[in-house]
Coordinates of C-alpha atoms in Angstrom, one line a residue:
M858 CA -37.9 2.5 -8.5
L859 CA -37.6 5.7 -6.5
R860 CA -40.6 6.3 -4.9
E861 CA -40.2 2.0 -3.7
M862 CA -37.0 3.1 -2.0
A863 CA -38.1 6.1 -0.4
E864 CA -40.6 4.1 0.7
M865 CA -38.3 0.8 2.2
T866 CA -35.8 3.7 4.1
R867 CA -39.3 5.2 5.6
R868 CA -39.6 1.8 7.1
I869 CA -37.0 1.0 8.0
N870 CA -35.0 4.3 8.4
R871 CA -32.2 3.1 6.9
E872 CA -29.9 4.0 3.1
I873 CA -29.9 2.6 0.4
C874 CA -28.2 2.2 -2.4
I875 CA -28.8 1.0 -5.4
Y876 CA -26.2 0.2 -8.4
L877 CA -27.3 0.5 -12.2
G878 CA -25.0 -0.6 -15.5
R879 CA -25.7 1.7 -18.1
D880 CA -27.7 -0.1 -20.0
G881 CA -30.4 -0.2 -16.8
S882 CA -29.9 -3.3 -15.1
V883 CA -28.7 -3.5 -11.0
L884 CA -26.1 -4.3 -10.2
E885 CA -25.6 -4.9 -6.6
V886 CA -28.1 -3.3 -3.8
V887 CA -26.2 -2.3 -0.3
V888 CA -28.9 -1.4 3.2
G889 CA -26.0 0.7 4.7
R890 CA -23.8 3.1 4.5
H891 CA -22.5 3.0 1.0
D892 CA -19.1 4.0 0.8
R893 CA -18.5 0.4 2.6
V894 CA -19.8 -1.6 -0.5
N895 CA -17.3 -3.2 -3.3
L896 CA -17.4 -2.3 -7.5
E897 CA -14.2 -3.3 -7.8
V898 CA -16.0 -6.1 -9.4
W899 CA -17.6 -3.6 -12.2
T900 CA -14.6 -0.4 -12.5
S901 CA -11.7 -2.6 -13.1
R902 CA -13.0 -3.5 -16.1
R903 CA -12.0 0.5 -17.4
G904 CA -9.1 2.7 -17.8
L905 CA -8.1 5.0 -16.0
S906 CA -9.5 7.7 -17.9
R907 CA -12.7 6.1 -18.3
L908 CA -15.8 7.2 -16.3
S909 CA -16.8 3.7 -14.5
G910 CA -19.6 3.3 -16.6
V911 CA -22.3 2.3 -12.3
R912 CA -24.5 5.2 -11.5
L913 CA -25.3 5.0 -7.7
I914 CA -28.8 6.5 -6.1
H915 CA -28.1 6.5 -3.0
T916 CA -31.4 7.4 0.1
H917 CA -30.5 10.2 2.4
P918 CA -32.8 9.3 5.5
G919 CA -34.7 12.8 6.0
G920 CA -36.0 16.3 4.0
N921 CA -32.1 17.0 2.6
P922 CA -30.9 16.0 -1.0
S923 CA -27.4 17.3 -0.8
L924 CA -24.8 15.5 -1.6
S925 CA -22.7 14.7 1.0
E926 CA -18.6 15.5 1.3
M927 CA -18.6 11.7 1.6
D928 CA -21.4 11.1 -1.6
E929 CA -18.6 12.7 -3.8
H930 CA -15.2 10.6 -2.6
T931 CA -17.6 7.8 -3.4
L932 CA -18.4 9.1 -6.7
R933 CA -14.3 10.2 -7.6
K934 CA -13.9 6.5 -5.7
L935 CA -15.2 4.8 -7.5
R936 CA -16.0 7.3 -11.0
L937 CA -19.1 6.5 -10.6
D938 CA -20.9 7.9 -13.7
A939 CA -23.3 10.3 -12.1
L940 CA -24.9 9.9 -8.0
G941 CA -27.6 10.3 -7.4
A942 CA -29.1 11.3 -3.2
L943 CA -32.4 11.2 -3.3
S944 CA -34.4 12.8 0.0
T945 CA -37.4 10.3 1.7
E946 CA -40.0 13.3 3.4
E947 CA -42.7 11.6 2.7
G948 CA -44.5 14.0 0.3
R949 CA -42.1 15.3 -0.7
E950 CA -39.2 13.4 -2.8
L951 CA -36.3 15.0 -3.8
L952 CA -33.5 13.2 -5.5
C953 CA -30.4 16.1 -6.4
V954 CA -28.1 14.0 -9.2
G955 CA -24.1 15.2 -8.8
Y956 CA -21.1 14.5 -11.5
A957 CA -16.9 14.9 -12.5
A958 CA -16.2 17.1 -14.3
R959 CA -13.1 18.8 -14.9
E960 CA -13.0 21.9 -12.6
G961 CA -15.5 19.2 -9.8
V962 CA -18.0 18.0 -8.3
K963 CA -21.5 19.5 -10.6
L964 CA -24.3 19.3 -9.1
L965 CA -27.4 18.9 -10.4
G966 CA -31.0 19.7 -8.7
P967 CA -33.1 19.0 -6.4
F968 CA -35.5 17.7 -8.9
P969 CA -38.6 16.6 -7.9
L970 CA -39.3 12.8 -8.5
A971 CA -42.5 13.3 -11.3
G972 CA -40.1 15.6 -13.2
L973 CA -36.5 14.4 -13.9
P974 CA -35.0 15.4 -17.0
H975 CA -33.8 11.7 -18.4
D976 CA -32.2 14.2 -21.5
E977 CA -30.3 16.8 -19.8
L978 CA -29.0 14.3 -17.4
L979 CA -27.7 11.4 -20.0
D980 CA -25.7 14.5 -22.0
A981 CA -23.7 15.7 -18.8
I982 CA -23.0 12.5 -17.5
R983 CA -21.5 11.2 -22.1
A984 CA -19.6 14.7 -21.3
A985 CA -18.3 14.0 -17.8
D986 CA -16.7 11.2 -19.7
E987 CA -14.7 12.9 -22.7
E988 CA -13.9 15.0 -19.7
V989 CA -11.7 12.1 -17.7
R990 CA -10.1 11.4 -20.5
F991 CA -9.3 15.1 -21.3
E992 CA -7.9 15.3 -17.8
V993 CA -5.8 12.5 -17.0
G994 CA -4.7 12.8 -19.6
R995 CA -3.5 16.5 -19.0
A996 CA -2.6 15.3 -15.6
D997 CA 0.0 12.4 -17.4
G998 CA 3.2 12.9 -15.9
A999 CA 2.8 15.0 -13.2
A1000 CA 4.7 14.0 -10.1
E1001 CA 2.2 12.5 -7.3
R1002 CA 0.3 14.1 -3.9
A1003 CA 1.6 11.7 -1.2
A1004 CA 0.2 11.9 2.4
L1005 CA 2.3 10.7 5.4
I1006 CA 1.6 9.1 8.8
G1007 CA 2.7 8.2 11.9
C1008 CA 1.8 6.2 14.6
G1009 CA 4.5 5.6 17.8
P1010 CA 4.9 6.0 21.6
D1011 CA 7.2 9.6 21.2
G1012 CA 5.7 12.0 19.1
G1013 CA 9.2 14.5 19.5
G1014 CA 11.3 11.8 17.4
G1015 CA 8.4 10.7 15.0
E1016 CA 7.8 14.4 13.2
S1017 CA 11.6 13.5 12.7
S1018 CA 11.1 10.0 11.8
L1019 CA 8.2 12.5 8.9
R1020 CA 10.3 14.4 7.7
E1021 CA 12.2 11.8 7.2
L1022 CA 10.1 9.8 5.2
E1023 CA 8.7 13.4 3.4
N1024 CA 12.4 13.4 1.9
L1025 CA 12.7 9.1 0.7
A1026 CA 8.6 10.8 -1.0
D1027 CA 10.5 13.4 -2.7
T1028 CA 13.2 12.0 -3.4
A1029 CA 10.7 8.8 -4.9
G1030 CA 9.2 11.8 -6.9
A1031 CA 5.8 11.9 -5.0
E1032 CA 5.1 15.5 -4.2
T1033 CA 3.8 15.6 0.2
V1034 CA 0.3 17.3 0.5
H1035 CA -0.4 17.0 4.2
R1036 CA 1.2 14.8 7.2
V1037 CA 0.0 13.4 10.8
F1038 CA 2.1 11.7 13.6
Q1039 CA -0.8 9.7 16.2
K1040 CA 0.9 9.8 19.5
R1041 CA -0.5 6.6 20.9
P1042 CA 2.0 3.2 22.6
R1043 CA 2.1 0.6 19.5
P1044 CA 0.2 0.8 16.4
D1045 CA -2.9 -0.6 15.7
S1046 CA -3.5 -4.1 14.5
A1047 CA -6.0 -3.4 11.4
T1048 CA -5.7 -0.3 9.7
Y1049 CA -2.1 0.9 11.8
I1050 CA -3.5 4.6 12.9
G1051 CA -6.9 3.2 13.7
S1052 CA -10.0 3.2 12.5
G1053 CA -11.4 6.7 13.6
L1054 CA -8.5 8.9 12.4
A1055 CA -8.1 7.5 9.2
E1056 CA -11.9 7.1 8.1
E1057 CA -11.3 11.4 9.3
L1058 CA -8.4 12.1 7.0
A1059 CA -10.2 10.0 4.4
M1060 CA -12.5 13.2 4.2
I1061 CA -8.7 15.4 4.2
Y1062 CA -7.2 13.3 1.1
Q1063 CA -10.3 13.6 -0.6
K1064 CA -9.7 17.0 -0.8
L1065 CA -6.5 17.9 -1.1
K1066 CA -6.5 14.9 -4.4
V1067 CA -4.1 12.8 -2.5
D1068 CA -2.9 9.9 -4.7
V1069 CA -0.8 7.7 -2.0
C1070 CA -1.2 7.1 1.4
I1071 CA 2.8 6.7 2.9
A1072 CA 3.6 5.1 6.4
D1073 CA 6.2 5.8 8.2
D1074 CA 6.5 1.7 9.2
E1075 CA 7.4 -0.9 7.7
I1076 CA 3.0 -2.5 7.6
T1077 CA 1.4 -5.6 6.7
G1078 CA 0.0 -6.7 4.0
A1079 CA -4.0 -6.8 6.0
Q1080 CA -3.3 -3.0 7.2
A1081 CA -3.4 -1.2 3.8
R1082 CA -6.4 -3.5 2.4
N1083 CA -7.7 -2.2 5.6
L1084 CA -6.3 1.3 5.1
E1085 CA -7.0 1.4 1.7
A1086 CA -11.2 0.2 1.8
V1087 CA -11.4 3.4 4.5
L1088 CA -9.0 6.0 2.9
G1089 CA -9.9 4.9 -0.7
V1090 CA -6.0 5.8 -1.4
R1091 CA -3.5 3.2 -2.6
V1092 CA -1.1 2.4 0.9
V1093 CA 2.4 2.1 1.3
D1094 CA 4.4 2.1 3.7
R1095 CA 8.5 3.1 3.9
T1096 CA 9.5 -0.2 3.3
A1097 CA 7.9 0.0 0.0
L1098 CA 9.3 3.8 -1.5
I1099 CA 13.0 2.6 -0.3
L1100 CA 12.7 -0.6 -1.9
D1101 CA 11.1 1.9 -5.1
I1102 CA 13.9 4.6 -4.9
F1103 CA 16.4 1.6 -4.7
A1104 CA 15.1 0.2 -7.7
Q1105 CA 15.7 4.0 -9.8
R1106 CA 18.4 3.7 -9.1
A1107 CA 20.5 1.3 -9.9
R1108 CA 22.1 1.1 -12.2
S1109 CA 24.4 -2.3 -12.1
R1110 CA 23.4 -6.0 -12.9
E1111 CA 24.2 -6.1 -9.1
G1112 CA 23.2 -3.8 -7.3
K1113 CA 19.2 -4.8 -9.9
L1114 CA 19.4 -7.7 -8.7
Q1115 CA 20.4 -7.2 -5.1
V1116 CA 16.7 -4.4 -5.6
E1117 CA 14.2 -7.3 -7.4
L1118 CA 15.8 -9.6 -4.5
A1119 CA 14.6 -6.7 -1.8
Q1120 CA 11.2 -6.1 -3.8
L1121 CA 10.4 -10.4 -3.9
R1122 CA 11.1 -11.5 -0.2
Y1123 CA 9.3 -8.3 0.7
R1124 CA 6.4 -8.7 -1.1
L1125 CA 6.1 -13.0 -0.9
P1126 CA 4.0 -13.2 1.9
R1127 CA 1.5 -10.0 1.0
L1128 CA 0.7 -11.5 -2.4
M1129 CA -3.5 -11.8 -1.2
G1130 CA -6.2 -12.9 -3.5
A1131 CA -8.1 -10.2 -5.1
G1132 CA -11.2 -11.4 -6.2
T1133 CA -12.1 -14.0 -8.7
A1134 CA -9.2 -12.7 -11.1
M1135 CA -7.2 -14.5 -8.1
S1136 CA -9.0 -17.4 -7.4
R1137 CA -8.8 -19.1 -10.8
L1138 CA -8.0 -22.5 -10.7
G1139 CA -4.9 -23.3 -12.8
G1140 CA -4.2 -26.0 -15.3
G1141 CA -1.7 -27.0 -17.9
I1142 CA 1.9 -26.7 -19.2
G1143 CA 3.7 -24.5 -16.5
T1144 CA 1.7 -25.4 -13.6
R1145 CA 0.8 -28.3 -10.9
G1146 CA -1.6 -29.3 -12.8
P1147 CA -5.2 -28.7 -12.2
G1148 CA -7.1 -27.5 -9.1
E1149 CA -4.2 -24.9 -8.4
R1150 CA -4.9 -21.3 -8.2
K1151 CA -3.6 -18.6 -9.7
L1152 CA -2.9 -17.5 -6.3
E1153 CA -0.7 -20.4 -5.5
M1154 CA 0.4 -20.3 -9.3
D1155 CA 2.2 -17.0 -8.1
R1156 CA 3.1 -17.0 -4.6
R1157 CA 4.8 -20.2 -6.1
L1158 CA 6.7 -18.9 -9.5
I1159 CA 7.7 -15.8 -6.7
R1160 CA 9.7 -18.2 -4.7
R1161 CA 11.4 -19.6 -7.5
R1162 CA 12.5 -16.8 -8.8
I1163 CA 13.8 -16.1 -5.3
F1164 CA 15.7 -19.2 -5.5
D1165 CA 16.9 -18.1 -8.5
L1166 CA 19.0 -14.5 -7.5
E1167 CA 19.7 -16.3 -4.6
E1168 CA 22.4 -18.4 -6.0
Q1169 CA 22.8 -15.7 -8.5
M1170 CA 23.9 -14.0 -5.8
K1171 CA 25.8 -16.1 -4.5
E1172 CA 28.5 -16.0 -7.2
V1173 CA 28.4 -12.2 -7.5
S1174 CA 29.7 -12.8 -4.2
R1175 CA 32.2 -15.6 -5.0
Q1176 CA 33.6 -12.9 -7.6
R1177 CA 33.5 -9.7 -4.8
D1178 CA 35.6 -12.1 -3.2
S1179 CA 38.3 -12.5 -5.6
Q1180 CA 38.4 -8.8 -6.3
R1181 CA 38.9 -8.3 -2.5
Q1182 CA 41.7 -11.3 -2.5
R1183 CA 43.5 -9.9 -5.1
V1184 CA 43.2 -6.3 -3.4
K1185 CA 43.7 -7.6 0.0
K1186 CA 47.3 -9.3 -1.9
N1187 CA 48.7 -6.9 -3.7
E1188 CA 48.4 -4.8 -0.9
V1189 CA 46.7 -2.6 -1.3
P1190 CA 45.2 -0.8 2.3
V1191 CA 41.0 0.4 2.3
A1192 CA 39.1 2.5 3.6
A1193 CA 35.8 2.4 3.5
L1194 CA 32.9 5.8 3.8
V1195 CA 30.6 4.7 5.4
G1196 CA 27.7 6.9 7.3
Y1197 CA 23.8 7.6 6.7
T1198 CA 22.1 8.6 3.2
N1199 CA 22.9 11.6 2.0
A1200 CA 26.3 13.1 3.7
G1201 CA 27.9 13.5 1.5
K1202 CA 29.8 9.6 1.0
S1203 CA 30.3 10.2 -3.0
T1204 CA 30.8 13.7 -2.5
L1205 CA 34.2 13.2 -0.7
L1206 CA 35.6 10.8 -2.7
N1207 CA 35.3 12.8 -5.7
A1208 CA 37.0 16.0 -3.9
M1209 CA 39.4 13.4 -2.4
C1210 CA 40.3 11.8 -5.9
G1211 CA 39.0 13.6 -8.5
S1212 CA 36.4 11.2 -9.4
D1213 CA 33.4 11.6 -11.3
A1214 CA 31.2 9.3 -9.0
F1215 CA 27.1 10.5 -9.3
A1216 CA 26.4 13.2 -5.9
E1217 CA 23.0 14.4 -5.6
D1218 CA 21.3 16.5 -2.4
K1219 CA 19.5 12.7 -2.4
L1220 CA 18.4 10.7 -0.1
F1221 CA 21.1 7.7 -1.4
A1222 CA 22.0 8.5 -5.4
T1223 CA 24.5 5.9 -4.0
L1224 CA 23.7 2.4 -4.4
D1225 CA 26.3 -0.1 -5.6
P1226 CA 29.7 0.5 -4.9
L1227 CA 32.1 2.8 -6.2
K1228 CA 36.2 1.7 -5.4
R1229 CA 39.0 5.0 -6.5
R1230 CA 42.2 5.0 -5.6
L1231 CA 43.6 8.2 -3.1
S1232 CA 47.3 8.7 -3.7
A1233 CA 47.8 9.3 -0.1
G1234 CA 52.0 10.4 -0.6
E1235 CA 54.5 8.8 0.9
G1236 CA 52.7 6.4 1.9
G1237 CA 51.4 5.4 -1.3
E1238 CA 47.9 4.2 -2.4
V1239 CA 45.5 3.8 -0.6
L1240 CA 41.8 2.4 -2.6
L1241 CA 39.1 4.8 -1.1
V1242 CA 35.1 2.3 -1.2
D1243 CA 31.5 4.5 -1.5
T1244 CA 29.3 2.3 0.2
V1245 CA 24.9 2.8 -0.1
G1246 CA 23.8 4.7 3.4
F1247 CA 21.7 4.1 5.6
I1248 CA 18.7 4.9 6.8
H1249 CA 16.2 4.7 9.6
K1250 CA 14.0 1.9 10.0
L1251 CA 16.1 -0.4 7.6
P1252 CA 14.3 -3.6 7.6
H1253 CA 16.5 -7.0 7.9
S1254 CA 14.8 -8.2 5.2
M1255 CA 16.6 -5.4 3.0
I1256 CA 20.5 -5.5 5.3
S1257 CA 19.8 -9.4 3.7
A1258 CA 19.7 -9.1 0.1
F1259 CA 21.9 -6.0 0.4
R1260 CA 24.3 -8.2 2.7
S1261 CA 27.2 -8.2 0.1
T1262 CA 26.8 -4.7 -0.8
L1263 CA 26.8 -3.1 3.1
E1264 CA 29.4 -6.1 3.6
E1265 CA 32.3 -4.0 1.9
A1266 CA 31.9 -2.3 4.8
K1267 CA 32.8 -5.4 7.3
H1268 CA 36.5 -6.4 4.7
A1269 CA 37.6 -2.6 5.0
D1270 CA 40.6 -1.7 7.2
L1271 CA 40.2 1.4 7.9
L1272 CA 35.8 3.0 8.5
V1273 CA 35.9 6.7 7.8
H1274 CA 33.1 7.9 8.8
V1275 CA 30.5 10.5 7.4
V1276 CA 28.4 12.8 9.3
D1277 CA 26.0 15.8 7.8
A1278 CA 27.4 18.1 10.6
T1279 CA 24.5 20.3 9.9
S1280 CA 21.6 18.2 10.6
P1281 CA 20.1 18.9 14.0
E1282 CA 19.2 15.1 14.2
Y1283 CA 23.1 13.6 13.7
K1284 CA 23.3 11.9 16.8
H1285 CA 21.0 9.8 16.3
Q1286 CA 21.8 9.3 13.3
M1287 CA 25.5 8.4 14.3
T1288 CA 23.9 5.6 16.4
V1289 CA 22.0 4.2 13.1
V1290 CA 25.0 3.9 11.4
R1291 CA 27.3 1.8 14.5
D1292 CA 23.6 0.3 15.2
V1293 CA 24.3 -1.6 11.4
L1294 CA 28.1 -1.9 11.5
E1295 CA 27.5 -3.9 13.7
E1296 CA 24.7 -6.0 12.5
L1297 CA 27.6 -6.1 10.1
G1298 CA 29.8 -7.7 12.1
A1299 CA 32.2 -4.2 10.9
G1300 CA 31.4 -2.5 15.0
D1301 CA 34.9 -3.4 15.8
K1302 CA 37.0 -2.0 12.7
P1303 CA 38.9 1.9 13.1
Q1304 CA 36.7 4.7 12.8
I1305 CA 37.5 7.9 11.8
I1306 CA 34.2 10.6 11.7
A1307 CA 34.4 13.2 9.4
F1308 CA 32.2 15.8 10.7
N1309 CA 30.7 16.9 6.7
K1310 CA 29.6 21.0 5.2
A1311 CA 31.0 21.9 8.7
D1312 CA 31.6 24.9 6.3
A1313 CA 27.4 26.2 6.8
L1314 CA 27.8 24.7 10.3
P1315 CA 27.5 28.8 12.9
S1316 CA 29.8 27.0 15.4
R1317 CA 31.8 24.2 15.9
E1318 CA 31.9 23.5 19.7
E1319 CA 28.1 22.2 19.3
I1320 CA 29.6 19.5 17.9
E1321 CA 29.6 16.2 20.6
K1322 CA 32.9 15.2 20.1
P1323 CA 34.0 11.6 19.6
D1324 CA 36.2 8.6 20.8
V1325 CA 38.0 8.4 18.2
P1326 CA 39.6 10.5 15.7
F1327 CA 37.3 13.4 14.2
Y1328 CA 37.5 15.9 11.6
F1329 CA 35.6 18.8 9.8
I1330 CA 35.0 19.9 6.4
S1331 CA 33.3 20.7 3.1
A1332 CA 33.5 17.5 1.0
K1333 CA 32.3 20.1 -1.1
R1334 CA 33.9 23.4 -1.2
G1335 CA 37.5 20.8 -1.6
I1336 CA 38.6 22.6 3.1
G1337 CA 39.8 20.4 5.7
L1338 CA 39.7 17.6 3.0
Q1339 CA 44.5 17.1 3.5
P1340 CA 44.5 16.0 7.1
L1341 CA 41.7 13.5 7.1
A1342 CA 43.7 12.6 3.0
D1343 CA 47.1 12.4 6.0
A1344 CA 45.1 10.8 9.1
I1345 CA 43.9 7.5 6.7
R1346 CA 47.2 7.8 5.5
E1347 CA 48.2 7.0 9.1
A1348 CA 46.2 5.2 10.4
L1349 CA 46.4 2.0 7.5
G1350 CA 50.2 2.6 8.3
A1351 CA 49.9 1.5 12.2
L1352 CA 46.9 -1.5 10.9
Q1353 CA 48.5 -4.6 10.4
R1354 CA 47.4 -7.0 8.8
E1355 CA 48.7 -10.5 6.9
V1356 CA 51.8 -10.7 4.7
V1357 CA 53.4 -14.3 3.8
L1358 CA 57.2 -12.7 3.0
E1359 CA 60.3 -15.7 1.9
V1360 CA 63.5 -14.3 3.6
P1361 CA 66.4 -16.5 1.7
F1362 CA 68.7 -17.3 4.9
A1363 CA 71.2 -14.4 3.4
K1364 CA 69.2 -12.6 5.1
G1365 CA 68.7 -12.9 8.7
A1366 CA 68.8 -9.9 10.4
V1367 CA 65.9 -9.4 8.2
L1368 CA 63.3 -12.4 9.7
A1369 CA 64.8 -10.1 13.4
Y1370 CA 63.6 -6.7 12.2
L1371 CA 60.2 -9.1 11.6
H1372 CA 59.8 -10.5 15.2
E1373 CA 60.2 -7.3 17.1
N1374 CA 58.4 -4.8 14.6
G1375 CA 55.5 -7.4 13.7
K1376 CA 53.4 -11.0 15.6
V1377 CA 54.5 -13.6 13.7
L1378 CA 52.1 -17.1 13.9
E1379 CA 54.3 -19.0 10.8
E1380 CA 57.4 -19.4 10.5
T1381 CA 58.3 -22.6 7.4
Y1382 CA 61.9 -23.6 6.7
T1383 CA 62.3 -23.7 3.1
E1384 CA 65.9 -24.8 0.7
T1385 CA 66.5 -22.0 0.2
G1386 CA 65.4 -20.3 3.7
V1387 CA 62.2 -19.2 5.3
S1388 CA 58.6 -18.4 5.5
V1389 CA 57.4 -16.1 7.5
R1390 CA 53.6 -15.5 7.6
A1391 CA 53.6 -13.2 10.8
L1392 CA 51.4 -9.4 10.7
L1393 CA 52.8 -6.7 10.3
G1394 CA 51.5 -2.5 10.0
G1395 CA 51.3 -1.5 6.6
D1396 CA 54.9 0.1 7.2
A1397 CA 56.4 -2.0 8.7
V1398 CA 55.1 -4.0 5.9
K1399 CA 57.3 -1.7 3.2
R1400 CA 60.1 -1.8 5.6
A1401 CA 60.7 -5.0 6.0
R1402 CA 60.4 -5.6 1.4
A1403 CA 62.2 -2.8 1.2
L1404 CA 65.7 -4.7 3.5
L1405 CA 64.6 -7.8 1.2
A1406 CA 65.0 -6.1 -2.1
G1407 CA 68.5 -4.5 -0.3
G1408 CA 71.5 -6.4 -0.3
A1409 CA 73.2 -9.1 0.7
G1410 CA 74.0 -9.2 5.1
G1411 CA 71.9 -8.3 8.4
Q1412 CA 73.1 -4.2 8.8
S1413 CA 70.4 -2.9 6.1
A1414 CA 67.6 -4.3 8.9
K1415 CA 67.7 -1.6 11.3
P1416 CA 64.9 1.3 10.9

């Protein structure tokens, strides 16, 4: 067979590949590059801790039988038992065999065709299979080795985005071993970064033993599949990575529902068939009947689950609305801590309220909203809400899935925008937060900006002063927290909110006070007095209630 392969290669001057099973049966014959053949039908039948049971013999047109880097990459990617390279120079045909071992690819040969050591090769393959099992067991639990890719028109902004992507990968538990940004006007529609760069990266990833490639944008299912075919590693995008982090962080029932909903919405358009495994006809109980393919059935089941989750989230939203109404009825003002992820919002909540909310120097340490009471001195109590952090390129689908959580900012009376003052990208991060708040309908809320980590700033003059009240603080060291708390109390005290007060006829001066210090929306006369619906500031509400609780008469109505 080897001599016939060499002869045919000399005739057509093209590479010939033959894939063999361990029983000697021919599984596939390919004319052309061996790295283009799809062996998933065979290799998927065996676990990752074992070799595939497939051997490849291919020709090298010319006289060099040495294994190329692409040969070694194919050997590892497909977990081949062995890969043989056959030189085809007439009269000097030689075979070189490589197989995967724990310390790397081992080579045997080259051997002349007349003297192949068959027993030695088979013994080496069996030993390699045992070594691969041992290696997989040893590496179990180790961090995945990740490579990052990005593209866009702006090289500077792209590098900054890749640094953030590396932080996301670290938060997810991966180790970044390589990253590259390609400056191009728009992503390639087929492979995101272009086939040329993808083929270059395939060689680099093989040497670096990369496990997963992470794209810095949300890519299509076709782009991911095309990249995987060229790179030989699993490909995920920024959205999938963020969802993976969210899944790790979710603790409450609401958080888990939101994560699952976002994941299913992300995966549904990317669900594609994989050979016969997803193309089988299904029938019987639980399906629409004979004639429905497994892929179609999976899509239908996902849509059904999405509908169920949306119904559950509607109930969660109703519960949140009820909680907000109770807070509003008790007239406790609410300030929401908003900001870019890892700006220090949870640390600030703990420092100001004496709470023990989970805080970590990682992205998205907080996923579920937390509410704590802040004693604000003479101004009474304030409810502080810690919200999920925002991030660059936050997908609209994710905003939709997490709307009930993100809308804590929309329903708050005041926003405390926490900014990591030490970040070189703090201006861009502030812009991202403003854009997300606009999308949520909270862009016009009153704001106070807290420049956190100010103790690590070389000079505060480096920070561009905003046109809203701002304070330099250090949540970790407790610097500047009292002035910030006073500012929150003062801002909430000045904000008007709608209240309903029952004013007896005997206290007409209170009615005059309401007209002078607020905006009366409606007056309804009853048997005992006047029911007044008005917009009042927090301090005016307290004063009006004190007047109503005081003695009869109107002289006490003067503030």
